[in-house]
PDB file of C-alpha atoms and ligand atoms in Angstrom:
ATOM      1  CA  MET O   1     -72.962 -64.453  23.917  1.00 60.00           C
ATOM      2  CA  GLU O   2     -73.183 -63.878  20.160  1.00 69.00           C
ATOM      3  CA  MET O   3     -75.711 -61.172  19.243  1.00 74.00           C
ATOM      4  CA  SER O   4     -78.432 -61.877  16.686  1.00 81.00           C
ATOM      5  CA  LEU O   5     -78.493 -59.991  13.394  1.00 77.00           C
ATOM      6  CA  VAL O   6     -81.463 -57.918  14.601  1.00 81.00           C
ATOM      7  CA  ASP O   7     -79.558 -57.007  17.792  1.00 83.00           C
ATOM      8  CA  ARG O   8     -76.535 -55.970  15.765  1.00 79.00           C
ATOM      9  CA  TRP O   9     -78.600 -53.751  13.461  1.00 82.00           C
ATOM     10  CA  LEU O  10     -80.265 -52.168  16.505  1.00 80.00           C
ATOM     11  CA  CYS O  11     -76.819 -51.467  18.014  1.00 80.00           C
ATOM     12  CA  GLY O  12     -75.782 -49.978  14.675  1.00 77.00           C
ATOM     13  CA  ALA O  13     -78.833 -47.699  14.708  1.00 78.00           C
ATOM     14  CA  GLU O  14     -77.977 -46.593  18.235  1.00 80.00           C
ATOM     15  CA  VAL O  15     -74.422 -45.685  17.179  1.00 80.00           C
ATOM     16  CA  ALA O  16     -75.828 -43.713  14.242  1.00 82.00           C
ATOM     17  CA  LEU O  17     -78.137 -41.734  16.526  1.00 81.00           C
ATOM     18  CA  ARG O  18     -75.371 -41.040  19.024  1.00 83.00           C
ATOM     19  CA  THR O  19     -72.972 -39.984  16.268  1.00 84.00           C
ATOM     20  CA  LEU O  20     -75.465 -37.632  14.644  1.00 82.00           C
ATOM     21  CA  SER O  21     -76.843 -36.181  17.882  1.00 80.00           C
ATOM     22  CA  GLY O  22     -73.366 -35.453  19.254  1.00 82.00           C
ATOM     23  CA  GLY O  23     -73.929 -37.688  22.282  1.00 80.00           C
ATOM     24  CA  VAL O  24     -70.450 -39.212  22.268  1.00 83.00           C
ATOM     25  CA  ARG O  25     -67.772 -39.263  24.958  1.00 87.00           C
ATOM     26  CA  ALA O  26     -64.058 -39.829  24.440  1.00 85.00           C
ATOM     27  CA  GLU O  27     -62.314 -42.535  26.450  1.00 85.00           C
ATOM     28  CA  ARG O  28     -58.945 -40.796  26.095  1.00 88.00           C
ATOM     29  CA  PRO O  29     -58.504 -37.141  27.061  1.00 89.00           C
ATOM     30  CA  ALA O  30     -57.993 -34.746  24.150  1.00 90.00           C
ATOM     31  CA  PRO O  31     -54.273 -34.511  23.209  1.00 91.00           C
ATOM     32  CA  LEU O  32     -52.457 -31.638  24.875  1.00 85.00           C
ATOM     33  CA  PRO O  33     -50.838 -28.918  22.771  1.00 84.00           C
ATOM     34  CA  GLY O  34     -47.077 -29.228  22.773  1.00 70.00           C
ATOM     35  CA  ALA O  35     -47.178 -32.957  23.444  1.00 61.00           C
ATOM     36  CA  SER O  36     -47.417 -34.267  19.895  1.00 49.00           C
ATOM     37  CA  ALA O  37     -48.342 -31.438  17.507  1.00 44.00           C
ATOM     38  CA  PRO O  38     -45.515 -30.817  15.071  1.00 43.00           C
ATOM     39  CA  ALA O  39     -44.839 -27.127  14.475  1.00 39.00           C
ATOM     40  CA  ARG O  40     -45.382 -25.753  11.001  1.00 36.00           C
ATOM     41  CA  ALA O  41     -42.008 -25.403   9.335  1.00 34.00           C
ATOM     42  CA  ASP O  42     -42.864 -22.081   7.686  1.00 36.00           C
ATOM     43  CA  ALA O  43     -44.272 -20.358  10.751  1.00 36.00           C
ATOM     44  CA  ALA O  44     -42.698 -18.839  13.811  1.00 34.00           C
ATOM     45  CA  GLY O  45     -44.077 -19.856  17.199  1.00 35.00           C
ATOM     46  CA  PRO O  46     -47.293 -18.042  18.097  1.00 36.00           C
ATOM     47  CA  ALA O  47     -46.938 -15.081  20.413  1.00 33.00           C
ATOM     48  CA  GLY O  48     -48.637 -15.348  23.780  1.00 31.00           C
ATOM     49  CA  VAL O  49     -49.576 -19.003  23.503  1.00 34.00           C
ATOM     50  CA  ALA O  50     -47.548 -21.322  25.680  1.00 35.00           C
ATOM     51  CA  PRO O  51     -47.331 -25.025  24.900  1.00 35.00           C
ATOM     52  CA  GLY O  52     -49.911 -26.749  27.050  1.00 39.00           C
ATOM     53  CA  ASP O  53     -52.400 -23.903  26.720  1.00 43.00           C
ATOM     54  CA  GLY O  54     -55.482 -26.018  25.980  1.00 47.00           C
ATOM     55  CA  ASP O  55     -57.836 -23.212  25.016  1.00 54.00           C
ATOM     56  CA  ALA O  56     -56.050 -20.932  22.593  1.00 54.00           C
ATOM     57  CA  ALA O  57     -59.244 -20.171  20.648  1.00 68.00           C
ATOM     58  CA  ALA O  58     -59.558 -16.764  22.291  1.00 71.00           C
ATOM     59  CA  SER O  59     -56.088 -15.752  21.075  1.00 83.00           C
ATOM     60  CA  LEU O  60     -56.878 -16.488  17.428  1.00 85.00           C
ATOM     61  CA  SER O  61     -57.914 -13.742  15.028  1.00 86.00           C
ATOM     62  CA  ALA O  62     -61.434 -13.965  13.587  1.00 88.00           C
ATOM     63  CA  GLU O  63     -59.960 -15.107  10.283  1.00 90.00           C
ATOM     64  CA  GLU O  64     -57.850 -17.821  11.937  1.00 91.00           C
ATOM     65  CA  ARG O  65     -60.819 -19.023  13.963  1.00 92.00           C
ATOM     66  CA  ARG O  66     -62.944 -19.270  10.828  1.00 93.00           C
ATOM     67  CA  LEU O  67     -60.267 -21.287   9.023  1.00 94.00           C
ATOM     68  CA  SER O  68     -59.715 -23.601  12.001  1.00 95.00           C
ATOM     69  CA  GLY O  69     -63.476 -24.056  12.346  1.00 95.00           C
ATOM     70  CA  ALA O  70     -63.851 -25.003   8.681  1.00 95.00           C
ATOM     71  CA  LEU O  71     -60.959 -27.486   8.815  1.00 96.00           C
ATOM     72  CA  MET O  72     -62.130 -29.057  12.072  1.00 96.00           C
ATOM     73  CA  ARG O  73     -65.666 -29.355  10.644  1.00 95.00           C
ATOM     74  CA  VAL O  74     -64.197 -31.306   7.722  1.00 95.00           C
ATOM     75  CA  ASN O  75     -62.319 -33.535  10.179  1.00 95.00           C
ATOM     76  CA  HIS O  76     -65.449 -34.047  12.247  1.00 95.00           C
ATOM     77  CA  VAL O  77     -67.312 -35.142   9.102  1.00 94.00           C
ATOM     78  CA  GLY O  78     -64.475 -37.574   8.408  1.00 93.00           C
ATOM     79  CA  GLU O  79     -65.018 -39.123  11.817  1.00 94.00           C
ATOM     80  CA  VAL O  80     -68.802 -39.290  11.284  1.00 94.00           C
ATOM     81  CA  CYS O  81     -68.032 -41.226   8.096  1.00 92.00           C
ATOM     82  CA  ALA O  82     -65.537 -43.439   9.966  1.00 93.00           C
ATOM     83  CA  GLN O  83     -68.302 -44.466  12.380  1.00 92.00           C
ATOM     84  CA  ALA O  84     -70.634 -45.281   9.480  1.00 92.00           C
ATOM     85  CA  LEU O  85     -67.994 -47.239   7.548  1.00 90.00           C
ATOM     86  CA  TYR O  86     -66.845 -49.332  10.497  1.00 90.00           C
ATOM     87  CA  GLN O  87     -70.411 -50.025  11.668  1.00 89.00           C
ATOM     88  CA  ALA O  88     -71.475 -51.105   8.196  1.00 90.00           C
ATOM     89  CA  GLN O  89     -68.405 -53.279   7.690  1.00 88.00           C
ATOM     90  CA  ALA O  90     -68.916 -54.900  11.104  1.00 88.00           C
ATOM     91  CA  LEU O  91     -72.506 -55.697  10.101  1.00 88.00           C
ATOM     92  CA  ALA O  92     -71.466 -57.056   6.706  1.00 87.00           C
ATOM     93  CA  THR O  93     -68.942 -59.663   7.833  1.00 88.00           C
ATOM     94  CA  ALA O  94     -69.855 -63.176   8.955  1.00 86.00           C
ATOM     95  CA  ASP O  95     -66.538 -63.561  10.816  1.00 89.00           C
ATOM     96  CA  PRO O  96     -66.959 -62.794  14.549  1.00 88.00           C
ATOM     97  CA  ALA O  97     -63.228 -61.954  14.958  1.00 86.00           C
ATOM     98  CA  LEU O  98     -63.296 -59.436  12.122  1.00 86.00           C
ATOM     99  CA  ARG O  99     -66.569 -58.030  13.451  1.00 87.00           C
ATOM    100  CA  GLU O 100     -64.882 -57.435  16.794  1.00 85.00           C
ATOM    101  CA  GLN O 101     -61.868 -55.798  15.100  1.00 83.00           C
ATOM    102  CA  MET O 102     -64.148 -53.419  13.160  1.00 82.00           C
ATOM    103  CA  SER O 103     -66.217 -52.642  16.262  1.00 81.00           C
ATOM    104  CA  SER O 104     -63.192 -51.939  18.428  1.00 81.00           C
ATOM    105  CA  ALA O 105     -61.702 -49.674  15.735  1.00 83.00           C
ATOM    106  CA  ALA O 106     -65.027 -47.831  15.672  1.00 83.00           C
ATOM    107  CA  ARG O 107     -64.816 -47.338  19.432  1.00 83.00           C
ATOM    108  CA  GLU O 108     -61.342 -45.839  19.080  1.00 83.00           C
ATOM    109  CA  GLU O 109     -62.624 -43.520  16.344  1.00 92.00           C
ATOM    110  CA  ILE O 110     -65.202 -42.218  18.834  1.00 93.00           C
ATOM    111  CA  ASP O 111     -62.352 -40.389  20.581  1.00 94.00           C
ATOM    112  CA  HIS O 112     -61.627 -38.558  17.319  1.00 95.00           C
ATOM    113  CA  LEU O 113     -65.305 -37.779  16.887  1.00 95.00           C
ATOM    114  CA  ALA O 114     -65.612 -36.369  20.414  1.00 95.00           C
ATOM    115  CA  TRP O 115     -62.344 -34.378  20.236  1.00 95.00           C
ATOM    116  CA  THR O 116     -63.215 -32.696  16.922  1.00 96.00           C
ATOM    117  CA  GLN O 117     -66.755 -32.010  18.129  1.00 94.00           C
ATOM    118  CA  ALA O 118     -65.479 -30.355  21.329  1.00 94.00           C
ATOM    119  CA  ARG O 119     -62.873 -28.334  19.430  1.00 94.00           C
ATOM    120  CA  LEU O 120     -65.529 -27.064  17.000  1.00 95.00           C
ATOM    121  CA  ALA O 121     -67.536 -25.799  19.972  1.00 93.00           C
ATOM    122  CA  GLU O 122     -64.451 -24.116  21.483  1.00 92.00           C
ATOM    123  CA  LEU O 123     -63.885 -22.368  18.157  1.00 93.00           C
ATOM    124  CA  GLY O 124     -67.492 -21.158  18.180  1.00 91.00           C
ATOM    125  CA  ASP O 125     -68.245 -23.176  15.052  1.00 93.00           C
ATOM    126  CA  ARG O 126     -70.726 -25.962  14.230  1.00 92.00           C
ATOM    127  CA  PRO O 127     -70.726 -29.460  12.749  1.00 92.00           C
ATOM    128  CA  SER O 128     -71.745 -29.990   9.134  1.00 90.00           C
ATOM    129  CA  LEU O 129     -75.475 -29.625   8.494  1.00 89.00           C
ATOM    130  CA  LEU O 130     -75.187 -32.541   6.084  1.00 90.00           C
ATOM    131  CA  ASN O 131     -73.936 -35.089   8.620  1.00 91.00           C
ATOM    132  CA  PRO O 132     -76.967 -37.401   8.157  1.00 92.00           C
ATOM    133  CA  VAL O 133     -76.225 -37.441   4.419  1.00 91.00           C
ATOM    134  CA  TRP O 134     -72.502 -38.164   4.977  1.00 92.00           C
ATOM    135  CA  TYR O 135     -73.356 -40.912   7.462  1.00 92.00           C
ATOM    136  CA  GLY O 136     -75.890 -42.545   5.135  1.00 92.00           C
ATOM    137  CA  GLY O 137     -73.565 -42.410   2.136  1.00 90.00           C
ATOM    138  CA  ALA O 138     -70.582 -43.791   4.044  1.00 90.00           C
ATOM    139  CA  PHE O 139     -72.746 -46.543   5.557  1.00 92.00           C
ATOM    140  CA  LEU O 140     -73.823 -47.731   2.093  1.00 91.00           C
ATOM    141  CA  ILE O 141     -70.222 -47.668   0.856  1.00 89.00           C
ATOM    142  CA  GLY O 142     -69.148 -49.668   3.934  1.00 89.00           C
ATOM    143  CA  LEU O 143     -71.879 -52.254   3.326  1.00 90.00           C
ATOM    144  CA  ALA O 144     -70.841 -52.552  -0.320  1.00 89.00           C
ATOM    145  CA  ALA O 145     -67.191 -53.028   0.658  1.00 87.00           C
ATOM    146  CA  GLY O 146     -68.218 -55.611   3.252  1.00 87.00           C
ATOM    147  CA  ARG O 147     -70.201 -57.620   0.708  1.00 88.00           C
ATOM    148  CA  LEU O 148     -67.127 -58.002  -1.482  1.00 88.00           C
ATOM    149  CA  GLY O 149     -65.527 -60.219   1.154  1.00 88.00           C
ATOM    150  CA  ASP O 150     -63.461 -59.768   4.274  1.00 89.00           C
ATOM    151  CA  ARG O 151     -60.078 -59.245   2.624  1.00 89.00           C
ATOM    152  CA  VAL O 152     -61.480 -56.568   0.306  1.00 90.00           C
ATOM    153  CA  SER O 153     -63.278 -54.991   3.254  1.00 89.00           C
ATOM    154  CA  LEU O 154     -59.997 -54.864   5.193  1.00 91.00           C
ATOM    155  CA  GLY O 155     -58.220 -53.529   2.088  1.00 92.00           C
ATOM    156  CA  PHE O 156     -60.822 -50.790   1.968  1.00 89.00           C
ATOM    157  CA  VAL O 157     -59.999 -49.901   5.592  1.00 90.00           C
ATOM    158  CA  VAL O 158     -56.267 -49.791   4.767  1.00 92.00           C
ATOM    159  CA  GLU O 159     -56.827 -47.459   1.810  1.00 92.00           C
ATOM    160  CA  THR O 160     -59.324 -45.246   3.659  1.00 92.00           C
ATOM    161  CA  GLU O 161     -57.061 -44.828   6.671  1.00 93.00           C
ATOM    162  CA  ARG O 162     -54.057 -44.038   4.461  1.00 92.00           C
ATOM    163  CA  GLN O 163     -56.025 -41.406   2.568  1.00 92.00           C
ATOM    164  CA  VAL O 164     -57.243 -39.876   5.838  1.00 92.00           C
ATOM    165  CA  GLU O 165     -53.701 -39.847   7.215  1.00 93.00           C
ATOM    166  CA  HIS O 166     -52.523 -38.019   4.072  1.00 92.00           C
ATOM    167  CA  HIS O 167     -55.436 -35.596   4.295  1.00 93.00           C
ATOM    168  CA  LEU O 168     -54.647 -34.819   7.956  1.00 95.00           C
ATOM    169  CA  ALA O 169     -51.021 -34.107   7.032  1.00 95.00           C
ATOM    170  CA  GLY O 170     -52.386 -31.476   4.639  1.00 93.00           C
ATOM    171  CA  HIS O 171     -54.435 -29.971   7.455  1.00 94.00           C
ATOM    172  CA  LEU O 172     -51.331 -29.672   9.627  1.00 94.00           C
ATOM    173  CA  ASP O 173     -49.923 -27.475   6.852  1.00 94.00           C
ATOM    174  CA  ARG O 174     -53.071 -25.354   6.682  1.00 94.00           C
ATOM    175  CA  LEU O 175     -54.155 -24.968  10.319  1.00 95.00           C
ATOM    176  CA  PRO O 176     -53.098 -21.645  11.862  1.00 94.00           C
ATOM    177  CA  ALA O 177     -49.775 -21.994  13.696  1.00 92.00           C
ATOM    178  CA  ALA O 178     -51.377 -20.391  16.752  1.00 91.00           C
ATOM    179  CA  ASP O 179     -54.124 -23.002  16.958  1.00 93.00           C
ATOM    180  CA  LEU O 180     -52.123 -25.405  19.071  1.00 92.00           C
ATOM    181  CA  ALA O 181     -55.166 -27.235  20.434  1.00 93.00           C
ATOM    182  CA  SER O 182     -56.534 -28.160  16.969  1.00 95.00           C
ATOM    183  CA  ARG O 183     -53.041 -29.076  15.777  1.00 95.00           C
ATOM    184  CA  ALA O 184     -52.513 -31.441  18.730  1.00 95.00           C
ATOM    185  CA  ILE O 185     -55.817 -33.193  17.994  1.00 95.00           C
ATOM    186  CA  VAL O 186     -55.095 -33.556  14.283  1.00 96.00           C
ATOM    187  CA  ALA O 187     -51.551 -34.832  14.940  1.00 95.00           C
ATOM    188  CA  GLN O 188     -52.845 -37.529  17.312  1.00 94.00           C
ATOM    189  CA  MET O 189     -55.571 -38.525  14.862  1.00 94.00           C
ATOM    190  CA  GLN O 190     -52.994 -38.780  12.104  1.00 94.00           C
ATOM    191  CA  SER O 191     -50.897 -41.218  14.094  1.00 92.00           C
ATOM    192  CA  ASP O 192     -53.973 -43.242  15.142  1.00 91.00           C
ATOM    193  CA  GLU O 193     -55.172 -43.534  11.516  1.00 93.00           C
ATOM    194  CA  ALA O 194     -51.734 -44.769  10.444  1.00 92.00           C
ATOM    195  CA  ALA O 195     -51.958 -47.476  13.129  1.00 90.00           C
ATOM    196  CA  HIS O 196     -55.455 -48.453  11.949  1.00 90.00           C
ATOM    197  CA  ALA O 197     -54.121 -48.921   8.411  1.00 91.00           C
ATOM    198  CA  VAL O 198     -51.265 -51.109   9.651  1.00 91.00           C
ATOM    199  CA  ALA O 199     -53.649 -53.239  11.755  1.00 88.00           C
ATOM    200  CA  ALA O 200     -56.060 -53.768   8.843  1.00 89.00           C
ATOM    201  CA  GLN O 201     -53.214 -54.734   6.548  1.00 91.00           C
ATOM    202  CA  ALA O 202     -51.839 -57.164   9.124  1.00 91.00           C
ATOM    203  CA  ALA O 203     -55.322 -58.702   9.410  1.00 86.00           C
ATOM    204  CA  GLY O 204     -55.214 -59.595   5.702  1.00 89.00           C
ATOM    205  CA  GLY O 205     -56.372 -56.520   3.797  1.00 88.00           C
ATOM    206  CA  ILE O 206     -55.577 -56.686   0.091  1.00 86.00           C
ATOM    207  CA  GLY O 207     -54.549 -53.801  -2.151  1.00 86.00           C
ATOM    208  CA  LEU O 208     -57.399 -52.185  -4.082  1.00 84.00           C
ATOM    209  CA  PRO O 209     -57.218 -51.506  -7.850  1.00 83.00           C
ATOM    210  CA  ALA O 210     -56.048 -48.008  -8.825  1.00 85.00           C
ATOM    211  CA  PRO O 211     -59.461 -46.935 -10.258  1.00 85.00           C
ATOM    212  CA  VAL O 212     -61.139 -47.824  -6.952  1.00 84.00           C
ATOM    213  CA  ARG O 213     -58.543 -45.850  -5.001  1.00 83.00           C
ATOM    214  CA  ALA O 214     -59.067 -42.900  -7.360  1.00 84.00           C
ATOM    215  CA  ALA O 215     -62.858 -43.107  -6.911  1.00 85.00           C
ATOM    216  CA  MET O 216     -62.393 -43.104  -3.128  1.00 82.00           C
ATOM    217  CA  ARG O 217     -60.203 -39.993  -3.380  1.00 85.00           C
ATOM    218  CA  LEU O 218     -62.832 -38.301  -5.528  1.00 87.00           C
ATOM    219  CA  ALA O 219     -65.642 -39.132  -3.064  1.00 84.00           C
ATOM    220  CA  ALA O 220     -63.499 -37.770  -0.223  1.00 83.00           C
ATOM    221  CA  LYS O 221     -62.819 -34.603  -2.213  1.00 86.00           C
ATOM    222  CA  VAL O 222     -66.547 -33.978  -2.686  1.00 82.00           C
ATOM    223  CA  MET O 223     -67.104 -34.474   1.034  1.00 85.00           C
ATOM    224  CA  THR O 224     -64.203 -32.289   2.220  1.00 84.00           C
ATOM    225  CA  THR O 225     -64.946 -29.468  -0.222  1.00 86.00           C
ATOM    226  CA  THR O 226     -68.615 -29.351   0.748  1.00 85.00           C
ATOM    227  CA  ALA O 227     -68.068 -29.745   4.483  1.00 78.00           C
ATOM    228  CA  HIS O 228     -65.586 -26.852   4.470  1.00 81.00           C
ATOM    229  CA  ARG O 229     -68.649 -24.578   4.141  1.00 78.00           C
ATOM    230  CA  ILE O 230     -71.812 -26.529   4.930  1.00 87.00           C
TER     231      ILE O 230
HETATM  232 FE1  FE2 H   1     -60.363 -41.145  13.006  1.00 61.05          FE
HETATM  233 FE1  FE2 H   2     -58.982 -44.559  11.753  1.00 61.05          FE
END
């Protein structure tokens, strides 16, 4: 049965609360180290950490743990924003098929949210204190994209996912070589985001103008730079 607009907004509010309270559960288990994490080309294999060792946090130096924590906090914020964007875009479209595509992508992104949240805890670090702000900002951007029409909205998904994929590649260069667990999570997220971009393009997403893409990169830069610390 088709949900009413009020029902859909209430569901959206519930997702927001769950996202911000940390009450999310992954459907897929967190990726195992050694299964998909590419090794850093410039680093030798970490001593004392066997592939498949899921909790290598204890073997990291304090400095490495701090860096991993900061990078995984940024990635967690990215997934908070992904929830907000997909929820808003699902609410904005009048097409039930597109609404279902956006909602199911959001469900898949919950795995990323839960994995990064759990990894932050293993590293003894915390999520961003500004998550409600990130969520609210991303939600408004998602609504705006949705109001410009379905093909623009899908084009926005394509561009966002591509930028996230590129950003995650950068994190694979920066994450400590010994942090196999974080690297496995980021590598899996990177391949999932690439698939999301392909799906949105196949569904009819159009290319966005260069100034819009540049503005999106700038907004992401503000978010990632701030979330590294706060
Ligand atoms: Fe994601
Ligand atoms: Fe994604």
